[in-house]
Each structure stands twice: as C-alpha cells, then as structure tokens.
Coordinates of C-alpha atoms in Angstrom, one line a residue:
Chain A
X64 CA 70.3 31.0 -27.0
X65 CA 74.1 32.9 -27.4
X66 CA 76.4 30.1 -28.4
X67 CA 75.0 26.9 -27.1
X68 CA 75.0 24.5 -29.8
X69 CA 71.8 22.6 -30.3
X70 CA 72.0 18.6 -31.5
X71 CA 68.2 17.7 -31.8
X72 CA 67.1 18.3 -35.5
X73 CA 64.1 20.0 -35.6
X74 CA 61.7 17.2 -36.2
X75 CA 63.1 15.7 -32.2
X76 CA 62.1 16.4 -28.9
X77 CA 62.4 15.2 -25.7
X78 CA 59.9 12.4 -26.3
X79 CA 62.2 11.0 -28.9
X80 CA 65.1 11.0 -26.4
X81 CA 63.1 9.0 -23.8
X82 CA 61.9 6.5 -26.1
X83 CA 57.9 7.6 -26.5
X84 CA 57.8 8.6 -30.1
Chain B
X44 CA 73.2 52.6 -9.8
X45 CA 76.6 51.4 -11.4
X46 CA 76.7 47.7 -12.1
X47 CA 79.2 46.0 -10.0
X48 CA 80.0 42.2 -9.8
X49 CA 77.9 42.2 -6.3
X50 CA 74.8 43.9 -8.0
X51 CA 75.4 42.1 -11.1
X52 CA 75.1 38.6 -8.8
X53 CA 72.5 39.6 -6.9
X54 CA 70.4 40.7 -9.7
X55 CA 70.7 37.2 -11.3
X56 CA 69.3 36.0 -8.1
X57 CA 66.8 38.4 -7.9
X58 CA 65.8 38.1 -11.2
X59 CA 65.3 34.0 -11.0
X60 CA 62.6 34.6 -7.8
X61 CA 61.3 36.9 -9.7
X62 CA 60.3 34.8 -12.4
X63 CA 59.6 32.1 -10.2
X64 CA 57.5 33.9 -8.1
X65 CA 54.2 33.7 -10.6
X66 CA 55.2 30.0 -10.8
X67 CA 53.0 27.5 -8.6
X68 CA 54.7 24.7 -6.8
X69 CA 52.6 22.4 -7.8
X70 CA 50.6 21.2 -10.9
X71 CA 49.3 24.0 -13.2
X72 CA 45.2 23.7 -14.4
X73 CA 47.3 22.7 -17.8
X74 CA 49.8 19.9 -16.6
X75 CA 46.9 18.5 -14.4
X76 CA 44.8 18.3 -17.7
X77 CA 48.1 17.0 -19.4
X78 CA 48.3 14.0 -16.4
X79 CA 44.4 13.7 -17.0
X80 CA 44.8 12.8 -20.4
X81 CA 47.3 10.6 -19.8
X82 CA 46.0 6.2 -20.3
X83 CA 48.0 5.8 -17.0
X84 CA 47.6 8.5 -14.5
X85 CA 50.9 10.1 -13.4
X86 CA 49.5 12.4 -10.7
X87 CA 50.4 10.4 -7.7
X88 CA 53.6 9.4 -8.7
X89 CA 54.5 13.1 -9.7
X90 CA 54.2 14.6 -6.6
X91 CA 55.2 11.4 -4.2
X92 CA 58.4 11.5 -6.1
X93 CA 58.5 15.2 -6.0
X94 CA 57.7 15.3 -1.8
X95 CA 60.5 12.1 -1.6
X96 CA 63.1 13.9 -3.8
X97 CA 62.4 17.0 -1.8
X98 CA 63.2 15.5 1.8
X99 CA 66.3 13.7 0.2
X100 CA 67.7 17.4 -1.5
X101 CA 66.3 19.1 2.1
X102 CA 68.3 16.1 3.9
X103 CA 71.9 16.2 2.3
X104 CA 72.1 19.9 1.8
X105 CA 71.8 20.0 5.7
X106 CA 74.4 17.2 6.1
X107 CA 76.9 19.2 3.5
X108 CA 76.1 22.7 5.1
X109 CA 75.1 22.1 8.7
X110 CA 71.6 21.8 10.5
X111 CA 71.8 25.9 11.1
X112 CA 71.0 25.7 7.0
X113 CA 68.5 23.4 6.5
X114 CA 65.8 26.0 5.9
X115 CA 67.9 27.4 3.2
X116 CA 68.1 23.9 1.8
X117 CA 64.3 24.4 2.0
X118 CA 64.3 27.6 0.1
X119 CA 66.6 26.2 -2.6
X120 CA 64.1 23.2 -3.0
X121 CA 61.1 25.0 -3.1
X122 CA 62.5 27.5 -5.9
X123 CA 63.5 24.5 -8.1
X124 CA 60.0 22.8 -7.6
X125 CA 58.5 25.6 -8.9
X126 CA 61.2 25.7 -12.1
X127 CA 60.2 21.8 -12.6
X128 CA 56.4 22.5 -12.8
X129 CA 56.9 25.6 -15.4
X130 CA 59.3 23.8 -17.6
X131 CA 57.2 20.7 -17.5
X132 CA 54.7 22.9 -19.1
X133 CA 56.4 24.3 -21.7
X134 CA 57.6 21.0 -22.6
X135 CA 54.7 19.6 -22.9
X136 CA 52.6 22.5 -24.9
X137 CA 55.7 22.4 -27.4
X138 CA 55.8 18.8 -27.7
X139 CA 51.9 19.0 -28.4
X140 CA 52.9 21.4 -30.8
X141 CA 54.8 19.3 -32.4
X142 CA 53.7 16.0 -32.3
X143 CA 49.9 17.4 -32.4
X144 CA 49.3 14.6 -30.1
X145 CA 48.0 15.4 -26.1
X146 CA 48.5 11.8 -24.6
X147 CA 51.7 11.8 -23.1
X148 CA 51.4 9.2 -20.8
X149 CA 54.9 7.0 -22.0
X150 CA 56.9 10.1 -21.1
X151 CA 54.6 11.5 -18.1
X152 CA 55.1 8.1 -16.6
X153 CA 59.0 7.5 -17.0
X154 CA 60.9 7.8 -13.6
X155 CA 63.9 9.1 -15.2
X156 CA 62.5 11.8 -16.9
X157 CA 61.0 13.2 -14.0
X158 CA 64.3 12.7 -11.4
X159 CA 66.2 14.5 -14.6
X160 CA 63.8 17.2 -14.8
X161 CA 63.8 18.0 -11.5
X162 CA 67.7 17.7 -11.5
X163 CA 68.3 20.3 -13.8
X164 CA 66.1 22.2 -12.1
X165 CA 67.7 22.4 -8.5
X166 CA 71.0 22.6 -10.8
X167 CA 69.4 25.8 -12.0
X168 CA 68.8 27.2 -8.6
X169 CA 72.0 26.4 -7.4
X170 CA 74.4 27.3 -9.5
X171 CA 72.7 30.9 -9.7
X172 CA 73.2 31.1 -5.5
X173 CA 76.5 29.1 -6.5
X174 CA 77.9 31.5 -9.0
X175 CA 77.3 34.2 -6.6
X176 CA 79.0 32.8 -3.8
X177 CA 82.5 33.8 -4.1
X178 CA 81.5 37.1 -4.2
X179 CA 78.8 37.9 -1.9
X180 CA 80.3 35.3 0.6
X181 CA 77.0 35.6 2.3
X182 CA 78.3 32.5 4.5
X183 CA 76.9 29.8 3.5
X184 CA 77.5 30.3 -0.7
X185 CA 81.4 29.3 -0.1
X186 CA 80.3 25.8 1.5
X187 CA 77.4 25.4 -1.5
X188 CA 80.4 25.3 -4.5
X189 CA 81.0 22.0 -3.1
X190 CA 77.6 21.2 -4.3
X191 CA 77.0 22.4 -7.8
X192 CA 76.9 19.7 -10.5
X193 CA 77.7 16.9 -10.4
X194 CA 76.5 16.6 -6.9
X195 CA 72.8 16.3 -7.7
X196 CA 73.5 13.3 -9.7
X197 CA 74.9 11.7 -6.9
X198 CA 72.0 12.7 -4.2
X199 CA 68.7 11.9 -7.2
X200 CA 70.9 8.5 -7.6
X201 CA 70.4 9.9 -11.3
X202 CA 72.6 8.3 -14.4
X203 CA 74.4 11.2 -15.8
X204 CA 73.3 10.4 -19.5
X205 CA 69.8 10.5 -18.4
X206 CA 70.1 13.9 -17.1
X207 CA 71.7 15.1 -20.3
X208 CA 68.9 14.1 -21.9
X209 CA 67.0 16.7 -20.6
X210 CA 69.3 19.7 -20.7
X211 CA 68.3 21.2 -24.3
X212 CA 65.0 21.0 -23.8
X213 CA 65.2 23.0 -20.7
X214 CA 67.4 25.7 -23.0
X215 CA 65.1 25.4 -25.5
X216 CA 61.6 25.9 -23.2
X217 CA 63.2 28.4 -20.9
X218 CA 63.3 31.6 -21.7
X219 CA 64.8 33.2 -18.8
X220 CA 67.7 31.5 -18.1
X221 CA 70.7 33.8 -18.3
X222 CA 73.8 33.5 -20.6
X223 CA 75.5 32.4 -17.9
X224 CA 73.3 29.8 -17.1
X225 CA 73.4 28.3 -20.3
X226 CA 76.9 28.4 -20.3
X227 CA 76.9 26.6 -17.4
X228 CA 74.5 23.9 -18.2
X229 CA 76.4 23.9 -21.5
X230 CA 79.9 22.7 -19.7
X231 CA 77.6 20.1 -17.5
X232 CA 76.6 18.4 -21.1
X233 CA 79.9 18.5 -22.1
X234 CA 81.2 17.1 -18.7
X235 CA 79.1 14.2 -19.1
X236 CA 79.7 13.6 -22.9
X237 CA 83.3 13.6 -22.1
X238 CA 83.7 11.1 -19.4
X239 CA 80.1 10.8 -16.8
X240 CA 78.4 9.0 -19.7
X241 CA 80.9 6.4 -20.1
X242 CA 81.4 5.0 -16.6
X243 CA 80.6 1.2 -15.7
X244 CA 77.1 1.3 -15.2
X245 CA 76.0 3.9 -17.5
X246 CA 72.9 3.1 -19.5
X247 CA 74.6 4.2 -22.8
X248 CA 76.1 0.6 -23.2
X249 CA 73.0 -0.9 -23.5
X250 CA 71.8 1.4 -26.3
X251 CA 75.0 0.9 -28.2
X252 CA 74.4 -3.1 -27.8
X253 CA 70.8 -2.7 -28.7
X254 CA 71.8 -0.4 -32.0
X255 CA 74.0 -3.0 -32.9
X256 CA 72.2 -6.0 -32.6
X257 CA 69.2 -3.5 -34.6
X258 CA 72.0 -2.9 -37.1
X259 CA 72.5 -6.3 -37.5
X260 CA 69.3 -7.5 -38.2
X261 CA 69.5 -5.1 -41.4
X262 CA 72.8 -5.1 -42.1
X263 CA 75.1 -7.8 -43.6
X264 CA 77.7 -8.0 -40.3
X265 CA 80.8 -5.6 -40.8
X266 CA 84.3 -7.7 -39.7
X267 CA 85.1 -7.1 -36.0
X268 CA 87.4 -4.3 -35.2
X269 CA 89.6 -3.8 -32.6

C-alpha cells in the first residue's frame, strides 16, 4: 500500500468504526 | 510504445474498466447470501438507495457539465456501482474472516455506511477520469476537476467524517487501486481530519460528548480546562 499510513490496529475493522462490534 | 503522461493517463483509465469489467453491477451470489443472512434484510434498501443515489449523481453531474454529458454521468455511475458491489465483498469476506461471524446485519443495514461506500467509490472513478483531465483535455475532463472530492459529499448529503470512515478499508480490500489513487484518497482523509470533520454539524461532537460522559461514569471527573 506505498506510504499510506494505516490507523486501525489489527484487531479493527470497519464494523468497529460503524458501531456493530 | 514509450510511456508518455497521455498513455500513462489513459492506461490508468484503461486499467480501472478493465478491472471493473468482470465486476457485476449488482449483488454478487456471495453478498446476496451475505444480505440473506442478515436478521433484517438489507436487499431492498441496498439497491433503492443504490437506484436513488444513482439518479441524484446522473442528475448533478448533468447540471455541473451540461445536458450534452449526461450519458457520461451515466458511465461514470455505472463504473462506481460496480466498484461498490466488489468492495462490499471483500469487506465483508475479510470481516468474516476476522470476526468469524456471517451475520452482518447492524452494518448491512446502516444508511451511512452504504452512501460512504458508494461515495468513495464514484470518488474512485472520478478522480482517475479527473487526474487525467488536464492532459487529455478530452472536453469535458477540464469541467469534471470542479467535481472531484469534496463535491460528492455535498451531492450524497454525506457527513465528511462518515466517509472517512470508510476510506482504509477500501485501501485495505482493494487491490487495484493505483499509487496514485491512494495518494489521492490519502489527502481526502487528511482534508477531512484537518478541517471537514470539525464543522457545525459534524457527527464527531456527539462522539466526543458521548466518550466523555462514558469516561465519566468510570473516572473520578478531571477539573475543567479551558
């Protein structure tokens, strides 16, 4: 993925970042 | 042949139907067995909100660009749909992964999710015909500039931190987004992180209240600060 920096530790996805987990 | 900067634009364009093409615009076997396992059904409101989005997209790229360009608007659309059905997938088969769970039916039926997804999408598909405008100045590319990001935020009606919710997943899932592309969805996260998040009515307020008042209930309250 070049440069782009990632924020999500591993154990996150997009469900945790609209609220299902 | 040599690469120039007009083969080297056209080949990004190229190379984004091409992996489109194989793509179906509309639900895979595997999302519709996703949505089928889902406690609330999301099928209808998937592709109601897909047909509604599409006419509104279809509908202001005309206005921006002219009636005589409404079936490129059309095109544009289409491409994107396609890229929001295929990343949908691959979100979903690594969040299964993950999770090692197959009822997604909280995040299937979550109307920002979708408008988000679908965002980044037709962001995708312009801003390869975008980046390739000034130098193909195929007529109507100058004119689309005016509409790469964050113009789609303004058409879905779409909170700008909701759509950066999205934007490393995409990375993550898709594997054939170009450097560039990255790059490019890399300074719309940091556009929004730096001031789109934190206008008036941006949703982020609410989670900061809501962390504090969780905080609170934990926590022995710190002195306010200025």
């Amino acid at each position: 993925f070049h440069d782009y920096h990632f924020g999500l530790e591993e154990n996150e996805g997009i469900s945790e970042l609209f609220d299902c987990d | 042949p040599p690469q120039t900067p007009v083969r080297a634009a056209m080949d990004v364009i190229q190379q984004l139907k091409m992996t489109l093409h194989s793509a179906s615009d509309r639900p895979s076997e595997a999302l519709i067995s996703y949505f089928n396992n889902c406690t609330v059904n999301p099928t209808e409101d998937i592709i109601k909100r897909v047909e509604y989005l599409g006419n509104v997209f279809k509908e202001k790229f005309a206005e921006a660009l002219g009636m005589e360009c409404a079936e490129i608007g059309y095109q544009r659309f289409n491409l994107a749909k396609r890229l929001y059905f295929r990343v949908m997938e691959s979100m979903l088969k690594s969040e299964e992964k993950r999770l090692s769970v197959q009822n997604f039916s909280k995040l299937l039926n979550i109307d920002t999710f979708h408008t988000s997804l679908l965002g980044c999408s037709v962001e995708v598909v312009m801003a390869t015909y975008g980046s390739s405008g000034s130098i193909l100045q195929t007529g109507t590319t100058h004119a689309e500039t005016n509409l790469s990001f964050p113009w789609i935020l303004h058409i879905f009606k779409l909170k700008a931190f909701d759509f950066y919710k999205v934007i490393e997943s995409f990375i993550k899932v898709e594997p054939c987004l170009t450097r560039e592309m990255v790059k490019h969805l890399e300074g719309c996260e940091h556009r929004i992180m730096e001031s789109l998040a934190w206008q008036t009515d941006s949703p982020i307020f609410e989670l900061i209240k809501q962390s504090r008042e969780q905080e609170g209930q934990t926590e022995q309250p710190e002195p306010t600060s200025s």
